[in-house]
PDB file of C-alpha atoms in Angstrom:
ATOM      1  CA  MET A  42    -188.688  85.906-159.643  1.00  0.00           C
ATOM      2  CA  ILE A  43    -191.015  88.515-161.571  1.00  0.00           C
ATOM      3  CA  TRP A  44    -193.433  85.878-162.047  1.00  0.00           C
ATOM      4  CA  VAL A  45    -193.564  85.062-158.387  1.00  0.00           C
ATOM      5  CA  TYR A  46    -194.291  88.641-157.544  1.00  0.00           C
ATOM      6  CA  ALA A  47    -196.770  88.900-159.895  1.00  0.00           C
ATOM      7  CA  PHE A  48    -198.548  85.566-158.711  1.00  0.00           C
ATOM      8  CA  ILE A  49    -198.724  86.478-155.256  1.00  0.00           C
ATOM      9  CA  SER A  50    -199.660  90.121-155.888  1.00  0.00           C
ATOM     10  CA  LEU A  51    -202.686  88.675-157.827  1.00  0.00           C
ATOM     11  CA  VAL A  52    -203.568  86.636-154.899  1.00  0.00           C
ATOM     12  CA  ILE A  53    -203.540  90.259-152.918  1.00  0.00           C
ATOM     13  CA  VAL A  54    -205.683  91.693-155.431  1.00  0.00           C
ATOM     14  CA  GLN A  55    -208.251  88.937-155.213  1.00  0.00           C
ATOM     15  CA  ARG A  56    -208.164  89.632-151.261  1.00  0.00           C
ATOM     16  CA  LEU A  57    -208.885  93.613-151.838  1.00  0.00           C
ATOM     17  CA  VAL A  58    -211.886  92.537-154.236  1.00  0.00           C
ATOM     18  CA  GLU A  59    -212.943  89.922-151.729  1.00  0.00           C
ATOM     19  CA  VAL A  60    -213.092  92.947-148.760  1.00  0.00           C
ATOM     20  CA  GLY A  61    -214.318  95.471-151.586  1.00  0.00           C
ATOM     21  CA  LEU A  62    -217.542  92.996-151.731  1.00  0.00           C
ATOM     22  CA  ALA A  63    -217.414  92.030-148.000  1.00  0.00           C
ATOM     23  CA  ASN A  64    -217.924  96.059-147.277  1.00  0.00           C
ATOM     24  CA  GLN A  65    -220.974  95.875-149.943  1.00  0.00           C
ATOM     25  CA  ASN A  66    -222.434  92.773-148.432  1.00  0.00           C
ATOM     26  CA  ALA A  67    -221.914  94.703-144.716  1.00  0.00           C
ATOM     27  CA  LYS A  68    -224.045  97.609-146.101  1.00  0.00           C
ATOM     28  CA  TRP A  69    -226.913  95.585-147.112  1.00  0.00           C
ATOM     29  CA  ILE A  70    -226.914  93.236-143.906  1.00  0.00           C
ATOM     30  CA  ARG A  71    -227.019  96.418-141.796  1.00  0.00           C
ATOM     31  CA  SER A  72    -229.978  97.349-143.962  1.00  0.00           C
ATOM     32  CA  LYS A  73    -231.943  94.667-143.402  1.00  0.00           C
ATOM     33  CA  GLY A  74    -231.323  95.139-139.750  1.00  0.00           C
ATOM     34  CA  GLY A  75    -228.149  93.142-139.225  1.00  0.00           C
ATOM     35  CA  TYR A  76    -225.243  93.796-136.982  1.00  0.00           C
ATOM     36  CA  GLU A  77    -221.688  93.279-136.714  1.00  0.00           C
ATOM     37  CA  VAL A  78    -219.790  91.039-133.891  1.00  0.00           C
ATOM     38  CA  GLY A  79    -216.420  90.346-133.144  1.00  0.00           C
ATOM     39  CA  GLN A  80    -215.248  93.790-134.401  1.00  0.00           C
ATOM     40  CA  THR A  81    -212.535  93.958-131.417  1.00  0.00           C
ATOM     41  CA  HIS A  82    -210.468  90.736-132.935  1.00  0.00           C
ATOM     42  CA  TYR A  83    -211.136  91.886-136.748  1.00  0.00           C
ATOM     43  CA  LYS A  84    -208.123  94.046-136.911  1.00  0.00           C
ATOM     44  CA  TYR A  85    -205.841  91.075-135.663  1.00  0.00           C
ATOM     45  CA  LEU A  86    -207.380  89.370-138.570  1.00  0.00           C
ATOM     46  CA  VAL A  87    -206.417  92.297-141.052  1.00  0.00           C
ATOM     47  CA  LEU A  88    -203.185  92.870-139.607  1.00  0.00           C
ATOM     48  CA  LEU A  89    -202.516  89.105-139.701  1.00  0.00           C
ATOM     49  CA  HIS A  90    -203.363  89.308-143.220  1.00  0.00           C
ATOM     50  CA  GLY A  91    -201.355  91.807-144.388  1.00  0.00           C
ATOM     51  CA  PHE A  92    -198.307  90.677-142.547  1.00  0.00           C
ATOM     52  CA  PHE A  93    -198.706  87.506-144.069  1.00  0.00           C
ATOM     53  CA  PHE A  94    -197.892  88.676-147.299  1.00  0.00           C
ATOM     54  CA  VAL A  95    -195.490  90.752-145.999  1.00  0.00           C
ATOM     55  CA  SER A  96    -193.454  87.561-144.659  1.00  0.00           C
ATOM     56  CA  LEU A  97    -194.055  85.818-147.621  1.00  0.00           C
ATOM     57  CA  ILE A  98    -193.119  88.306-150.022  1.00  0.00           C
ATOM     58  CA  THR A  99    -189.575  89.029-147.689  1.00  0.00           C
ATOM     59  CA  GLU A 100    -189.032  85.030-147.375  1.00  0.00           C
ATOM     60  CA  VAL A 101    -189.135  84.695-150.970  1.00  0.00           C
ATOM     61  CA  THR A 102    -186.996  87.658-151.712  1.00  0.00           C
ATOM     62  CA  ILE A 103    -184.079  86.502-149.191  1.00  0.00           C
ATOM     63  CA  LYS A 104    -184.441  82.854-149.990  1.00  0.00           C
ATOM     64  CA  GLY A 105    -185.500  82.863-153.733  1.00  0.00           C
ATOM     65  CA  VAL A 106    -187.631  80.365-155.064  1.00  0.00           C
ATOM     66  CA  ALA A 107    -186.262  76.618-156.411  1.00  0.00           C
ATOM     67  CA  PHE A 108    -189.346  74.701-157.506  1.00  0.00           C
ATOM     68  CA  ASP A 109    -189.517  71.009-157.918  1.00  0.00           C
ATOM     69  CA  LEU A 110    -191.880  68.043-158.498  1.00  0.00           C
ATOM     70  CA  TRP A 111    -192.901  68.370-154.923  1.00  0.00           C
ATOM     71  CA  SER A 112    -194.002  71.897-155.514  1.00  0.00           C
ATOM     72  CA  ALA A 113    -197.083  70.489-157.218  1.00  0.00           C
ATOM     73  CA  ILE A 114    -198.700  69.296-154.063  1.00  0.00           C
ATOM     74  CA  PRO A 115    -199.068  72.499-152.288  1.00  0.00           C
ATOM     75  CA  PHE A 116    -199.966  74.514-155.381  1.00  0.00           C
ATOM     76  CA  ALA A 117    -202.614  71.673-156.165  1.00  0.00           C
ATOM     77  CA  TRP A 118    -204.044  72.682-152.433  1.00  0.00           C
ATOM     78  CA  PHE A 119    -204.228  75.727-153.122  1.00  0.00           C
ATOM     79  CA  LEU A 120    -205.846  75.742-156.361  1.00  0.00           C
ATOM     80  CA  PHE A 121    -208.403  73.627-154.396  1.00  0.00           C
ATOM     81  CA  ALA A 122    -208.819  75.970-151.642  1.00  0.00           C
ATOM     82  CA  GLN A 123    -209.574  78.441-154.671  1.00  0.00           C
ATOM     83  CA  ILE A 124    -212.493  76.634-156.142  1.00  0.00           C
ATOM     84  CA  LEU A 125    -213.907  76.001-152.492  1.00  0.00           C
ATOM     85  CA  ARG A 126    -213.734  79.581-152.022  1.00  0.00           C
ATOM     86  CA  LEU A 127    -215.788  80.213-154.882  1.00  0.00           C
ATOM     87  CA  TRP A 128    -218.164  77.727-153.971  1.00  0.00           C
ATOM     88  CA  ALA A 129    -218.479  79.086-150.523  1.00  0.00           C
ATOM     89  CA  LEU A 130    -218.910  82.968-151.310  1.00  0.00           C
ATOM     90  CA  SER A 131    -221.501  81.986-154.094  1.00  0.00           C
ATOM     91  CA  SER A 132    -223.331  79.686-151.789  1.00  0.00           C
ATOM     92  CA  LEU A 133    -223.705  82.329-149.041  1.00  0.00           C
ATOM     93  CA  GLY A 134    -224.304  85.318-151.724  1.00  0.00           C
ATOM     94  CA  ARG A 135    -224.953  88.545-150.012  1.00  0.00           C
ATOM     95  CA  PHE A 136    -224.535  86.899-146.468  1.00  0.00           C
ATOM     96  CA  TRP A 137    -220.763  86.399-147.129  1.00  0.00           C
ATOM     97  CA  ASN A 138    -218.308  88.410-145.272  1.00  0.00           C
ATOM     98  CA  THR A 139    -214.946  89.073-144.292  1.00  0.00           C
ATOM     99  CA  ARG A 140    -216.669  90.518-141.055  1.00  0.00           C
ATOM    100  CA  ILE A 141    -219.005  88.301-138.899  1.00  0.00           C
ATOM    101  CA  MET A 142    -222.376  89.560-139.477  1.00  0.00           C
ATOM    102  CA  ILE A 143    -225.418  88.728-137.985  1.00  0.00           C
ATOM    103  CA  LEU A 144    -229.286  89.113-139.222  1.00  0.00           C
ATOM    104  CA  PRO A 145    -231.254  88.161-136.971  1.00  0.00           C
ATOM    105  CA  ASP A 146    -233.847  85.577-137.410  1.00  0.00           C
ATOM    106  CA  ALA A 147    -232.244  84.421-140.691  1.00  0.00           C
ATOM    107  CA  ASN A 148    -232.361  80.978-141.941  1.00  0.00           C
ATOM    108  CA  VAL A 149    -228.391  80.196-142.116  1.00  0.00           C
ATOM    109  CA  ILE A 150    -227.542  78.996-145.611  1.00  0.00           C
ATOM    110  CA  ALA A 151    -226.838  74.887-145.625  1.00  0.00           C
ATOM    111  CA  SER A 152    -226.469  74.760-149.564  1.00  0.00           C
ATOM    112  CA  GLY A 153    -223.172  74.231-151.447  1.00  0.00           C
ATOM    113  CA  PRO A 154    -220.241  73.386-149.354  1.00  0.00           C
ATOM    114  CA  TYR A 155    -221.864  74.206-145.768  1.00  0.00           C
ATOM    115  CA  ARG A 156    -224.348  70.972-146.897  1.00  0.00           C
ATOM    116  CA  TYR A 157    -220.995  69.156-145.802  1.00  0.00           C
ATOM    117  CA  ILE A 158    -219.133  71.521-143.379  1.00  0.00           C
ATOM    118  CA  LYS A 159    -220.010  74.447-140.886  1.00  0.00           C
ATOM    119  CA  HIS A 160    -216.939  76.716-142.082  1.00  0.00           C
ATOM    120  CA  PRO A 161    -215.648  75.833-145.456  1.00  0.00           C
ATOM    121  CA  ASN A 162    -214.503  79.657-146.208  1.00  0.00           C
ATOM    122  CA  TYR A 163    -212.124  79.331-143.025  1.00  0.00           C
ATOM    123  CA  ALA A 164    -211.358  75.650-144.350  1.00  0.00           C
ATOM    124  CA  VAL A 165    -209.891  77.593-147.417  1.00  0.00           C
ATOM    125  CA  VAL A 166    -208.046  80.222-145.475  1.00  0.00           C
ATOM    126  CA  ILE A 167    -205.986  77.483-143.463  1.00  0.00           C
ATOM    127  CA  ILE A 168    -205.269  75.789-146.372  1.00  0.00           C
ATOM    128  CA  GLU A 169    -204.092  78.916-148.071  1.00  0.00           C
ATOM    129  CA  ILE A 170    -201.965  80.131-145.213  1.00  0.00           C
ATOM    130  CA  ALA A 171    -200.162  76.843-145.102  1.00  0.00           C
ATOM    131  CA  MET A 172    -199.952  76.025-148.766  1.00  0.00           C
ATOM    132  CA  LEU A 173    -199.257  79.606-150.710  1.00  0.00           C
ATOM    133  CA  PRO A 174    -195.860  80.022-148.968  1.00  0.00           C
ATOM    134  CA  LEU A 175    -195.065  76.059-148.843  1.00  0.00           C
ATOM    135  CA  PHE A 176    -195.195  76.471-152.994  1.00  0.00           C
ATOM    136  CA  PHE A 177    -192.884  79.001-152.474  1.00  0.00           C
ATOM    137  CA  LYS A 178    -190.811  76.772-149.840  1.00  0.00           C
ATOM    138  CA  ALA A 179    -191.380  79.960-147.302  1.00  0.00           C
ATOM    139  CA  TYR A 180    -191.293  77.545-144.495  1.00  0.00           C
ATOM    140  CA  VAL A 181    -191.261  80.156-141.772  1.00  0.00           C
ATOM    141  CA  THR A 182    -193.887  81.745-143.201  1.00  0.00           C
ATOM    142  CA  ALA A 183    -196.180  79.007-143.469  1.00  0.00           C
ATOM    143  CA  PHE A 184    -195.504  77.489-139.798  1.00  0.00           C
ATOM    144  CA  LEU A 185    -195.474  81.075-138.152  1.00  0.00           C
ATOM    145  CA  PHE A 186    -198.795  82.207-140.014  1.00  0.00           C
ATOM    146  CA  SER A 187    -200.374  79.023-139.424  1.00  0.00           C
ATOM    147  CA  LEU A 188    -199.943  79.332-135.688  1.00  0.00           C
ATOM    148  CA  LEU A 189    -201.047  83.039-135.655  1.00  0.00           C
ATOM    149  CA  ASN A 190    -204.352  82.000-138.057  1.00  0.00           C
ATOM    150  CA  ALA A 191    -205.018  78.988-135.575  1.00  0.00           C
ATOM    151  CA  ILE A 192    -205.262  81.474-132.950  1.00  0.00           C
ATOM    152  CA  VAL A 193    -207.014  83.916-134.403  1.00  0.00           C
ATOM    153  CA  LEU A 194    -209.355  81.512-135.862  1.00  0.00           C
ATOM    154  CA  TYR A 195    -210.152  80.156-132.549  1.00  0.00           C
ATOM    155  CA  ILE A 196    -211.412  83.150-131.258  1.00  0.00           C
ATOM    156  CA  ARG A 197    -213.207  84.210-134.321  1.00  0.00           C
ATOM    157  CA  ILE A 198    -215.431  81.170-134.684  1.00  0.00           C
ATOM    158  CA  HIS A 199    -216.144  80.693-130.909  1.00  0.00           C
ATOM    159  CA  THR A 200    -217.467  84.410-131.425  1.00  0.00           C
ATOM    160  CA  GLU A 201    -219.600  83.702-134.680  1.00  0.00           C
ATOM    161  CA  GLU A 202    -220.903  80.345-133.465  1.00  0.00           C
ATOM    162  CA  GLU A 203    -222.006  81.939-130.366  1.00  0.00           C
ATOM    163  CA  ALA A 204    -223.399  84.650-132.156  1.00  0.00           C
ATOM    164  CA  LEU A 205    -225.210  82.588-134.833  1.00  0.00           C
ATOM    165  CA  GLN A 206    -226.610  80.511-131.788  1.00  0.00           C
ATOM    166  CA  ALA A 207    -228.305  83.399-129.997  1.00  0.00           C
ATOM    167  CA  ALA A 208    -229.517  85.019-133.581  1.00  0.00           C
ATOM    168  CA  THR A 209    -230.666  82.218-136.247  1.00  0.00           C
ATOM    169  CA  ASN A 210    -231.556  78.948-136.786  1.00  0.00           C
ATOM    170  CA  TYR A 211    -227.502  77.770-136.776  1.00  0.00           C
ATOM    171  CA  GLU A 212    -227.955  75.231-134.039  1.00  0.00           C
ATOM    172  CA  ALA A 213    -230.653  72.973-135.575  1.00  0.00           C
ATOM    173  CA  VAL A 214    -228.992  73.180-139.278  1.00  0.00           C
ATOM    174  CA  PHE A 215    -225.538  72.689-138.030  1.00  0.00           C
ATOM    175  CA  GLU A 216    -226.092  69.821-135.619  1.00  0.00           C
ATOM    176  CA  GLY A 217    -223.605  67.025-136.060  1.00  0.00           C
ATOM    177  CA  LYS A 218    -221.597  68.930-138.653  1.00  0.00           C
ATOM    178  CA  ALA A 219    -217.937  69.089-138.235  1.00  0.00           C
ATOM    179  CA  ARG A 220    -216.233  72.622-138.580  1.00  0.00           C
ATOM    180  CA  PHE A 221    -213.461  71.670-141.459  1.00  0.00           C
ATOM    181  CA  THR A 222    -213.735  68.598-142.497  1.00  0.00           C
ATOM    182  CA  PRO A 223    -216.859  66.348-144.062  1.00  0.00           C
ATOM    183  CA  LYS A 224    -217.472  63.499-141.947  1.00  0.00           C
ATOM    184  CA  LEU A 225    -216.995  60.212-143.980  1.00  0.00           C
ATOM    185  CA  ASP A 226    -220.097  58.733-143.193  1.00  0.00           C
ATOM    186  CA  GLU A 227    -222.706  61.370-144.787  1.00  0.00           C
TER     187      GLU A 227
END
């Protein structure tokens, strides 16, 4: 079980490093005249992710972990999500953030995974919140937090897209692009 806790701890550390990077990027965007939108729901996003890890650790501790061949499927999806996360993060550079940061009149990034979908980073979060618990057979955590995440993302994405459309070239760049999955005819 120790390696299970170590693995989950590694994911938590990754998230904390990302929050640090996001704070640096937010400071840079603000220094260029940018601003944040959606502050009121950001705290719920943070709480969701915090309680996600508490729930995952609790469920794994209570139920134990038994890996089988099926475990490779959610683990492979989780690894895919990590690759997609790095691609999205590196494509956005200093514009990547956990907050909704808007830099008026900036050209929206349309390279990397953003060539294919509007929200690859949210796709990553959707995959992770489902697949990390499924890897450990923590079915309650996978179901409950996938549902809660869907609610938060519904609000967040609407807020983000509305702000980007008002202040950037977002609408022109992403016209016809899907939010989470690439269109097969592209």
